[in-house]
Amino acid sequence: MNHSTFTFDLEQTVRDGAARAGRFRTPHGGVETPAFMAVGTLATVKALDPVELREMGAQMILSNSYHLHLRPGDELVRDFGGLHEFMAWDGPILTDSGGFQVFSLATLNTVSEDGVEFRSHIDGSKHRFTPESVMQIERNLAADVIMQFDHVIPGQSDEASARDASERSVRWLARSVAELERLRDGGRPPTTTAPRLASDPKPPFPRPAPSHPQALFPIVQGGIHAHLRREAARAIRQLGDWAGFGIGGLSVGEAKPDMYEMLDVLDDEIPRDRPRYLMGVGFPEDLLEGVRRGVDLFDCVAPTRMGRNGAAFTRDGRLNIKRAEYRLDLRPLDEDCDCAACRRFSRGYIRHLFLADEMLGLRLLSLHNVHFLVRLMRDARGTIRDGTFDAWSRQWLARYHSRSSTA
Amino acid sequence: MNHSTFTFDLEQTVRDGAARAGRFRTPHGGVETPAFMAVGTLATVKALDPVELREMGAQMILSNSYHLHLRPGDELVRDFGGLHEFMAWDGPILTDSGGFQVFSLATLNTVSEDGVEFRSHIDGSKHRFTPESVMQIERNLAADVIMQFDHVIPGQSDEASARDASERSVRWLARSVAELERLRDGGRPPTTTAPRLASDPKPPFPRPAPSHPQALFPIVQGGIHAHLRREAARAIRQLGDWAGFGIGGLSVGEAKPDMYEMLDVLDDEIPRDRPRYLMGVGFPEDLLEGVRRGVDLFDCVAPTRMGRNGAAFTRDGRLNIKRAEYRLDLRPLDEDCDCAACRRFSRGYIRHLFLADEMLGLRLLSLHNVHFLVRLMRDARGTIRDGTFDAWSRQWLARYHSRSSTA
């Protein structure tokens, strides 16, 4: 079966090992890879406006099925025409399935072969996710790329647990495909809509889900066990020709060398003409080491979360803007940076904003940090095309780590 | 003595009563009047970026001596080159003197003829403001227009208290002028700078205050007593030829008709070829009633404070975006509005942002509300020039009040 409705053009053959530059085409435009995707958990990249994301060169952004199902409800998002219209982002969007959140954020979760019962982290209300219900949610949200519902386990899990979760994720993938085809082919109009109130506007509600194609990405699990990762990748490839592959269950507590080993293993197992998305990974060093091992897409809440806490990426490592040493510092956060914060504002001013609890401070650091990663990947693409990625990335990391004790 | 270093061109003679359109020229550009000034208390208009203010047509913004003296310190702002450079706003800036804050926000204030002793609302530390010290602060901040330090009293004060405060404010004005001349003519370099830390950068600190001219505005006090207002205006005019006039001590608890009467009285007493600034007044109805009575400049924290609380101005009155009736509402906040929020986002989406505590919600409502007042004054200028202000403003207010019970 061919699930590869989107194209992925590799503009450049492999250079400097496994690193590659390409272009992933979606119904809402192309994504130059490798790329960092900013995370808009609740249909907004925290503290930022879509216009700012567009200006900094962000291409594809991420949102989350678990969070949007609970608030404001995926059916409500569908009634607004899907995520693109709801949040006014006309570029590509990817939705995560909520697998990670169900196991990490929700409480009292109970896994069965059928799915997961859990209680909302917001109000303790009871919910149930199955591979099928998550496809319905992601269809309502109408992102370009939708991730399968998977069974996520801690990074240090033993082999038996890892095998159990990985094999279940593959079975859930098959059920996701069946449900997605049923939703596509049945042409069934939505029978439910967001609960109605007397004050709600009249129809056009309920509205059908947007009709653009959606690409389902499988998620390769298997913990830090190379043979399980290989088995998972092979089993997934047996199920179809996928538009792209998620690599899940990494950066969840395991040692870095273990993560890198899994990426090396999967570079041989995942077709090289398909994008690979390393889920939830997004510090600069992880991005560069991922690119070096053939990863094309990344996401992480780190840049916005750090920004809200006063931490900024710089070429020389991280800095904490609240430190007294920046009070009279007229320099931008990073003298090499061309973001909308660094072009105009000094460290001293941004420090003042943080100490005075002014929202512009959180905005500027969030913007700077996302821009930093977006630009890092843009620079990586250029050096891959030049055939200089390996040397460039090693120099980059050496400088980044050389003074990071100041953070 | 001539304190009128800035020009104020009235492009249009009086129409529809006292309303007038003009252009106030400052070292950082012109201000088309009547105009609403957004308030950036702590060197930032809360939740907004200077770029957003510029795009919406904001011309002159306000900041505050009391707040900046306490945090981050006016000497530190001077060391960054003054407010314009510190906050990256290259348009006109006005600083209030802190008179209002010393009497309303600080605790345990003690007034003497010399000045006011008070405790900081932040940490209880002891401070002392005099007409002279405030001139030094405002010179460090380096705004284009600086307000005199005045004695502010509650709106319902009896005549004796109102006279006492008003006459003291006039005496403080004379002392402000003397101090400003001493600072200007003495050419004395700053002898103090922000307290130094071992980690502070090396010179160019301390830096002198920026050298562009600053216009001192007197503040007419007198409570709601017409003869005191007249006496204050006349006494102030005896002291010089001012670039503009502040009207203080209104919108502080008195009845609206009392405020309007004071404006009518002052229209005859303040030279018509100088801008009049009605301090701290900024709801739409107050703006239009002020313009009708010859006011040129307004400021108020209401649009950003309301925005952070979920309230939005619309042509049909205020709305509270958190109400359930907006959950499926695809319309913009105001269908007549062309702000960056209304051009892209629905009420339903912004409601979701508020319920999910997402910062973009506060940003969008703050932006919309400031834009609403900026545009209201732009529309007022157009109708004044057309000679249709009176009819237009009455229609505008009738619609605004007709459905305001929905808020």
Short mmCIF file of C-alpha atoms in Angstrom, two decimals, chain A:
data_model
loop_
_atom_site.label_atom_id
_atom_site.label_comp_id
_atom_site.label_asym_id
_atom_site.label_seq_id
_atom_site.Cartn_x
_atom_site.Cartn_y
_atom_site.Cartn_z
CA MET A 1 0.00 0.00 0.00
CA ASN A 2 1.30 3.47 -0.88
CA HIS A 3 0.97 6.04 1.87
CA SER A 4 3.50 8.33 0.24
CA THR A 5 1.26 11.03 -1.14
CA PHE A 6 3.87 13.71 -0.45
CA THR A 7 7.17 13.94 -2.23
CA PHE A 8 10.59 14.21 -0.68
CA ASP A 9 13.30 15.42 -3.01
CA LEU A 10 16.84 14.94 -1.96
CA GLU A 11 18.65 17.71 -3.74
CA GLN A 12 21.99 16.40 -2.82
CA THR A 13 23.39 12.94 -2.46
CA VAL A 14 24.88 11.96 0.84
CA ARG A 15 27.92 13.95 1.89
CA ASP A 16 30.07 13.79 4.97
CA GLY A 17 28.55 10.52 6.03
CA ALA A 18 24.80 10.32 6.40
CA ALA A 19 23.90 14.04 6.43
CA ARG A 20 21.63 15.11 3.60
CA ALA A 21 19.80 18.22 2.40
CA GLY A 22 16.42 17.99 0.75
CA ARG A 23 12.96 19.37 0.30
CA PHE A 24 9.82 17.79 1.70
CA ARG A 25 6.69 18.88 -0.18
CA THR A 26 3.35 19.13 1.61
CA PRO A 27 -0.07 20.53 0.64
CA HIS A 28 0.89 23.73 2.48
CA GLY A 29 4.28 24.22 0.89
CA GLY A 30 7.74 22.78 1.02
CA VAL A 31 10.09 22.26 3.94
CA GLU A 32 13.79 22.60 3.29
CA THR A 33 15.51 19.90 5.32
CA PRO A 34 17.13 19.43 7.71
CA ALA A 35 14.70 21.64 9.62
CA PHE A 36 13.73 22.47 13.18
CA MET A 37 9.97 22.62 13.79
CA ALA A 38 8.77 25.05 16.46
CA VAL A 39 6.23 23.53 18.84
CA GLY A 40 2.76 25.07 19.09
CA THR A 41 1.30 22.63 21.62
CA LEU A 42 -2.03 24.42 22.00
CA ALA A 43 -2.27 25.81 18.48
CA THR A 44 0.16 28.63 19.31
CA VAL A 45 3.95 28.65 19.58
CA LYS A 46 4.18 30.00 23.08
CA ALA A 47 4.69 33.80 23.22
CA LEU A 48 5.07 34.11 19.43
CA ASP A 49 2.91 35.33 16.57
CA PRO A 50 2.78 33.33 13.33
CA VAL A 51 4.12 36.40 11.55
CA GLU A 52 7.27 36.27 13.66
CA LEU A 53 7.73 32.58 12.83
CA ARG A 54 7.34 33.31 9.14
CA GLU A 55 9.82 36.19 9.30
CA MET A 56 12.49 34.11 11.01
CA GLY A 57 12.22 31.43 8.33
CA ALA A 58 10.31 28.80 10.31
CA GLN A 59 8.78 26.41 7.77
CA MET A 60 6.78 23.67 9.47
CA ILE A 61 5.33 23.83 12.94
CA LEU A 62 4.02 21.23 15.31
CA SER A 63 0.90 20.90 17.35
CA ASN A 64 -0.47 18.25 19.67
CA SER A 65 -3.49 15.95 19.58
CA TYR A 66 -3.59 15.26 23.30
CA HIS A 67 -3.59 18.92 24.28
CA LEU A 68 -6.00 20.09 21.57
CA HIS A 69 -8.39 17.22 22.22
CA LEU A 70 -8.67 18.40 25.83
CA ARG A 71 -8.62 22.14 25.03
CA PRO A 72 -10.43 23.49 23.01
CA GLY A 73 -11.50 20.11 21.54
CA ASP A 74 -10.49 18.81 18.14
CA GLU A 75 -14.08 19.04 16.89
CA LEU A 76 -14.10 22.73 17.65
CA VAL A 77 -10.86 23.16 15.71
CA ARG A 78 -12.47 21.34 12.78
CA ASP A 79 -15.46 23.66 12.99
CA PHE A 80 -13.04 26.55 12.49
CA GLY A 81 -11.72 24.88 9.32
CA GLY A 82 -8.83 22.96 10.89
CA LEU A 83 -5.60 24.07 12.53
CA HIS A 84 -4.30 26.16 9.63
CA GLU A 85 -7.31 28.44 9.69
CA PHE A 86 -7.77 28.31 13.45
CA MET A 87 -4.25 29.52 14.26
CA ALA A 88 -3.64 31.52 11.05
CA TRP A 89 -0.60 29.52 9.96
CA ASP A 90 -0.68 28.76 6.24
CA GLY A 91 2.54 26.73 6.19
CA PRO A 92 2.94 23.01 6.84
CA ILE A 93 1.79 21.63 10.20
CA LEU A 94 2.52 18.30 11.85
CA THR A 95 0.44 16.96 14.74
CA ASP A 96 1.84 14.57 17.26
CA SER A 97 -0.54 11.80 18.24
CA GLY A 98 -0.50 12.37 21.99
CA GLY A 99 1.25 9.06 22.62
CA PHE A 100 4.03 10.81 24.51
CA GLN A 101 1.63 12.98 26.56
CA VAL A 102 -0.68 10.13 27.48
CA PHE A 103 2.24 8.34 29.07
CA SER A 104 4.10 11.33 30.51
CA LEU A 105 1.58 14.04 31.36
CA ALA A 106 -1.77 12.33 31.96
CA THR A 107 -2.23 10.50 35.22
CA LEU A 108 -3.44 6.99 36.05
CA ASN A 109 -2.99 5.73 32.52
CA THR A 110 -3.94 2.12 31.79
CA VAL A 111 -2.65 0.47 28.63
CA SER A 112 -4.44 -2.38 26.93
CA GLU A 113 -4.17 -3.78 23.44
CA ASP A 114 -7.15 -1.65 22.54
CA GLY A 115 -5.69 1.67 23.66
CA VAL A 116 -4.99 3.84 26.71
CA GLU A 117 -7.33 5.09 29.37
CA PHE A 118 -6.10 8.16 31.20
CA ARG A 119 -7.13 11.15 33.24
CA SER A 120 -6.64 14.67 31.96
CA HIS A 121 -3.77 16.58 33.57
CA ILE A 122 -6.05 19.64 33.61
CA ASP A 123 -9.15 18.50 35.44
CA GLY A 124 -8.77 14.77 36.06
CA SER A 125 -11.55 13.91 33.62
CA LYS A 126 -11.44 10.38 32.14
CA HIS A 127 -10.51 9.86 28.49
CA ARG A 128 -9.64 6.98 26.18
CA PHE A 129 -7.27 7.10 23.21
CA THR A 130 -7.12 4.28 20.67
CA PRO A 131 -5.29 4.21 17.36
CA GLU A 132 -8.66 4.81 15.73
CA SER A 133 -9.80 7.70 17.93
CA VAL A 134 -6.47 9.46 17.46
CA MET A 135 -6.85 9.24 13.67
CA GLN A 136 -10.26 10.88 14.03
CA ILE A 137 -8.73 13.61 16.20
CA GLU A 138 -5.86 14.23 13.80
CA ARG A 139 -8.26 14.29 10.86
CA ASN A 140 -10.28 16.97 12.64
CA LEU A 141 -7.13 18.98 13.33
CA ALA A 142 -6.22 18.59 9.65
CA ALA A 143 -2.45 18.96 9.83
CA ASP A 144 -0.37 18.01 6.80
CA VAL A 145 1.54 15.29 8.61
CA ILE A 146 -0.10 13.20 11.32
CA MET A 147 1.74 10.87 13.65
CA GLN A 148 0.42 7.44 14.58
CA PHE A 149 -0.67 6.73 18.16
CA ASP A 150 2.21 4.83 19.73
CA HIS A 151 3.14 3.18 23.01
CA VAL A 152 5.90 5.26 24.56
CA ILE A 153 8.08 3.85 27.35
CA PRO A 154 10.98 5.30 29.38
CA GLY A 155 14.35 5.43 27.65
CA GLN A 156 16.01 2.95 30.03
CA SER A 157 13.31 0.27 29.76
CA ASP A 158 14.39 -3.36 29.66
CA GLU A 159 14.20 -5.36 26.51
CA ALA A 160 10.94 -7.14 27.31
CA SER A 161 9.09 -3.86 27.95
CA ALA A 162 10.67 -2.24 24.91
CA ARG A 163 9.72 -5.15 22.68
CA ASP A 164 6.16 -5.21 24.01
CA ALA A 165 5.65 -1.47 23.40
CA SER A 166 7.38 -1.52 20.03
CA GLU A 167 5.37 -4.44 18.71
CA ARG A 168 2.15 -2.94 20.03
CA SER A 169 3.01 0.32 18.25
CA VAL A 170 3.34 -1.58 14.97
CA ARG A 171 -0.05 -3.26 15.50
CA TRP A 172 -1.53 0.14 16.32
CA LEU A 173 -0.03 1.48 13.11
CA ALA A 174 -1.94 -1.12 11.08
CA ARG A 175 -5.17 -0.15 12.87
CA SER A 176 -4.41 3.56 12.23
CA VAL A 177 -4.11 2.88 8.52
CA ALA A 178 -7.40 1.00 8.45
CA GLU A 179 -9.21 3.76 10.32
CA LEU A 180 -7.72 6.47 8.15
CA GLU A 181 -8.90 4.67 5.01
CA ARG A 182 -12.33 4.21 6.49
CA LEU A 183 -12.49 7.95 7.22
CA ARG A 184 -11.15 8.84 3.77
CA ASP A 185 -13.13 6.41 1.65
CA GLY A 186 -16.36 6.35 3.56
CA GLY A 187 -16.72 10.06 2.93
CA ARG A 188 -18.74 10.02 6.12
CA PRO A 189 -19.65 13.58 7.15
CA PRO A 190 -18.96 14.38 10.78
CA THR A 191 -21.80 13.14 12.93
CA THR A 192 -20.68 15.03 15.98
CA THR A 193 -19.60 18.55 16.52
CA ALA A 194 -18.43 20.51 19.51
CA PRO A 195 -21.16 20.50 22.19
CA ARG A 196 -23.65 23.24 21.38
CA LEU A 197 -24.70 26.11 23.57
CA ALA A 198 -27.78 28.24 23.12
CA SER A 199 -25.53 31.19 22.34
CA ASP A 200 -23.54 29.43 19.59
CA PRO A 201 -23.79 30.86 16.10
CA LYS A 202 -26.03 29.09 13.57
CA PRO A 203 -24.57 26.73 10.90
CA PRO A 204 -22.25 26.41 8.78
CA PHE A 205 -21.57 24.13 11.81
CA PRO A 206 -20.83 21.25 11.82
CA ARG A 207 -18.30 21.54 9.05
CA PRO A 208 -16.48 18.63 7.37
CA ALA A 209 -12.77 18.21 7.90
CA PRO A 210 -10.61 20.00 5.32
CA SER A 211 -10.02 17.87 2.27
CA HIS A 212 -6.28 18.27 1.64
CA PRO A 213 -4.30 15.03 1.84
CA GLN A 214 -2.65 14.09 5.13
CA ALA A 215 0.46 11.95 5.39
CA LEU A 216 0.54 9.42 8.22
CA PHE A 217 4.01 8.92 9.66
CA PRO A 218 4.71 5.67 11.49
CA ILE A 219 6.87 5.89 14.63
CA VAL A 220 9.81 3.55 15.05
CA GLN A 221 10.15 2.49 18.68
CA GLY A 222 12.39 -0.10 20.32
CA GLY A 223 14.08 1.73 23.18
CA ILE A 224 17.89 1.57 23.13
CA HIS A 225 17.95 -1.95 21.75
CA ALA A 226 19.44 -1.97 18.28
CA HIS A 227 17.81 -5.23 17.20
CA LEU A 228 14.38 -4.04 18.36
CA ARG A 229 14.80 -0.82 16.40
CA ARG A 230 15.73 -2.86 13.31
CA GLU A 231 12.81 -5.20 13.76
CA ALA A 232 10.40 -2.28 14.24
CA ALA A 233 11.65 -0.50 11.13
CA ARG A 234 11.31 -3.66 9.05
CA ALA A 235 7.84 -4.46 10.35
CA ILE A 236 6.73 -0.89 9.59
CA ARG A 237 8.12 -1.07 6.06
CA GLN A 238 6.15 -4.27 5.54
CA LEU A 239 2.97 -2.26 6.12
CA GLY A 240 3.43 0.21 3.29
CA ASP A 241 5.43 2.86 1.50
CA TRP A 242 5.46 5.75 3.96
CA ALA A 243 5.83 9.44 3.19
CA GLY A 244 8.18 9.75 6.17
CA PHE A 245 9.21 8.09 9.42
CA GLY A 246 9.08 9.21 13.03
CA ILE A 247 11.82 8.05 15.38
CA GLY A 248 10.29 7.99 18.84
CA GLY A 249 11.31 7.10 22.36
CA LEU A 250 14.66 8.88 22.28
CA SER A 251 15.83 11.84 24.34
CA VAL A 252 13.69 10.44 27.16
CA GLY A 253 16.38 9.80 29.73
CA GLU A 254 18.82 7.52 27.91
CA ALA A 255 22.53 8.35 27.51
CA LYS A 256 23.51 10.37 24.44
CA PRO A 257 25.72 7.64 22.93
CA ASP A 258 22.73 5.29 23.09
CA MET A 259 20.62 7.79 21.15
CA TYR A 260 23.34 8.26 18.55
CA GLU A 261 23.73 4.48 18.17
CA MET A 262 20.01 4.07 17.49
CA LEU A 263 20.20 6.76 14.82
CA ASP A 264 23.17 5.04 13.19
CA VAL A 265 21.27 1.76 13.19
CA LEU A 266 18.14 3.29 11.69
CA ASP A 267 20.04 5.14 8.98
CA ASP A 268 20.43 1.74 7.33
CA GLU A 269 16.88 0.60 7.99
CA ILE A 270 14.79 3.61 6.97
CA PRO A 271 14.63 4.29 3.21
CA ARG A 272 17.03 7.11 2.39
CA ASP A 273 14.52 8.73 0.06
CA ARG A 274 12.09 9.49 2.89
CA PRO A 275 12.35 12.18 5.60
CA ARG A 276 13.19 11.03 9.12
CA TYR A 277 11.78 12.95 12.06
CA LEU A 278 13.55 12.60 15.41
CA MET A 279 10.78 13.37 17.86
CA GLY A 280 11.15 15.76 20.79
CA VAL A 281 14.84 16.46 20.19
CA GLY A 282 15.94 20.04 19.90
CA PHE A 283 19.07 21.25 21.63
CA PRO A 284 21.73 22.56 19.24
CA GLU A 285 24.16 19.70 19.87
CA ASP A 286 21.39 17.11 19.38
CA LEU A 287 20.33 18.73 16.12
CA LEU A 288 23.83 18.66 14.68
CA GLU A 289 24.50 15.09 15.83
CA GLY A 290 21.12 14.07 14.42
CA VAL A 291 21.81 15.69 11.07
CA ARG A 292 25.17 13.96 10.99
CA ARG A 293 23.27 10.65 11.27
CA GLY A 294 20.71 11.33 8.56
CA VAL A 295 17.87 13.00 10.47
CA ASP A 296 15.78 15.58 8.55
CA LEU A 297 13.21 16.93 11.02
CA PHE A 298 13.35 17.87 14.69
CA ASP A 299 11.05 19.46 17.25
CA CYS A 300 11.40 20.50 20.87
CA VAL A 301 9.75 22.84 23.36
CA ALA A 302 13.18 23.79 24.71
CA PRO A 303 13.68 27.10 22.85
CA THR A 304 10.40 28.61 24.00
CA ARG A 305 10.47 27.07 27.48
CA MET A 306 14.04 28.24 28.04
CA GLY A 307 13.09 31.65 26.69
CA ARG A 308 10.34 32.04 29.25
CA ASN A 309 12.85 31.14 31.95
CA GLY A 310 15.40 33.72 30.85
CA ALA A 311 17.87 31.42 29.08
CA ALA A 312 19.16 32.20 25.60
CA PHE A 313 21.16 30.17 23.11
CA THR A 314 24.28 31.88 21.85
CA ARG A 315 27.12 30.73 19.62
CA ASP A 316 29.21 30.57 22.78
CA GLY A 317 26.76 28.47 24.79
CA ARG A 318 23.74 29.38 26.84
CA LEU A 319 23.38 32.53 28.88
CA ASN A 320 20.96 33.40 31.67
CA ILE A 321 19.81 36.95 31.00
CA LYS A 322 18.86 37.55 34.64
CA ARG A 323 22.48 37.49 35.78
CA ALA A 324 23.85 40.76 37.13
CA GLU A 325 26.74 40.74 34.66
CA TYR A 326 24.34 41.74 31.85
CA ARG A 327 22.86 44.82 33.52
CA LEU A 328 25.00 47.34 31.65
CA ASP A 329 25.66 45.12 28.64
CA LEU A 330 24.85 46.99 25.42
CA ARG A 331 25.51 43.97 23.22
CA PRO A 332 22.75 41.87 21.68
CA LEU A 333 22.08 38.38 23.06
CA ASP A 334 24.35 36.98 20.35
CA GLU A 335 26.53 39.22 18.23
CA ASP A 336 26.29 36.79 15.29
CA CYS A 337 22.49 36.68 15.36
CA ASP A 338 20.21 38.54 12.96
CA CYS A 339 16.90 37.85 14.73
CA ALA A 340 14.37 40.58 15.45
CA ALA A 341 15.52 40.71 19.08
CA CYS A 342 19.26 40.89 18.43
CA ARG A 343 18.91 43.50 15.69
CA ARG A 344 17.35 45.98 18.12
CA PHE A 345 17.69 45.18 21.81
CA SER A 346 20.57 44.97 24.26
CA ARG A 347 21.14 42.32 26.88
CA GLY A 348 20.74 45.05 29.51
CA TYR A 349 17.30 46.01 28.24
CA ILE A 350 16.09 42.42 28.02
CA ARG A 351 17.43 41.79 31.51
CA HIS A 352 15.41 44.79 32.73
CA LEU A 353 12.28 43.33 31.08
CA PHE A 354 12.79 40.02 32.87
CA LEU A 355 13.41 41.58 36.26
CA ALA A 356 10.31 43.77 35.83
CA ASP A 357 8.20 40.76 34.72
CA GLU A 358 7.47 42.41 31.38
CA MET A 359 6.01 40.14 28.73
CA LEU A 360 8.21 41.55 25.97
CA GLY A 361 11.18 39.86 27.66
CA LEU A 362 9.65 36.40 27.29
CA ARG A 363 8.69 37.22 23.72
CA LEU A 364 12.17 38.34 22.73
CA LEU A 365 14.00 35.37 24.24
CA SER A 366 11.48 32.88 22.81
CA LEU A 367 11.84 34.48 19.41
CA HIS A 368 15.62 34.51 19.61
CA ASN A 369 15.86 30.87 20.69
CA VAL A 370 13.54 29.53 17.98
CA HIS A 371 15.34 31.68 15.41
CA PHE A 372 18.65 30.30 16.64
CA LEU A 373 17.63 26.71 15.88
CA VAL A 374 15.91 27.59 12.61
CA ARG A 375 19.07 29.33 11.47
CA LEU A 376 21.30 26.53 12.72
CA MET A 377 19.44 24.15 10.42
CA ARG A 378 19.61 26.66 7.54
CA ASP A 379 23.37 26.86 7.99
CA ALA A 380 23.53 23.07 8.16
CA ARG A 381 21.69 22.80 4.82
CA GLY A 382 24.18 25.16 3.22
CA THR A 383 27.20 23.25 4.46
CA ILE A 384 25.69 19.90 3.44
CA ARG A 385 25.25 21.23 -0.09
CA ASP A 386 28.83 22.52 -0.01
CA GLY A 387 30.10 19.20 1.29
CA THR A 388 31.52 20.90 4.39
CA PHE A 389 28.98 19.85 7.01
CA ASP A 390 31.23 17.60 9.02
CA ALA A 391 34.02 20.13 9.56
CA TRP A 392 31.63 23.04 10.04
CA SER A 393 29.51 21.22 12.62
CA ARG A 394 32.52 20.13 14.63
CA GLN A 395 33.85 23.68 14.74
CA TRP A 396 30.40 24.96 15.63
CA LEU A 397 30.10 22.54 18.54
CA ALA A 398 33.62 23.25 19.78
CA ARG A 399 32.85 26.96 20.07
CA TYR A 400 29.40 26.29 21.55
CA HIS A 401 30.84 24.12 24.30
CA SER A 402 33.98 26.16 24.93
CA ARG A 403 32.35 28.83 27.08
CA SER A 404 29.11 27.18 28.12
CA SER A 405 30.21 27.33 31.74
CA THR A 406 28.97 30.92 31.74
CA ALA A 407 25.32 29.74 31.60
#
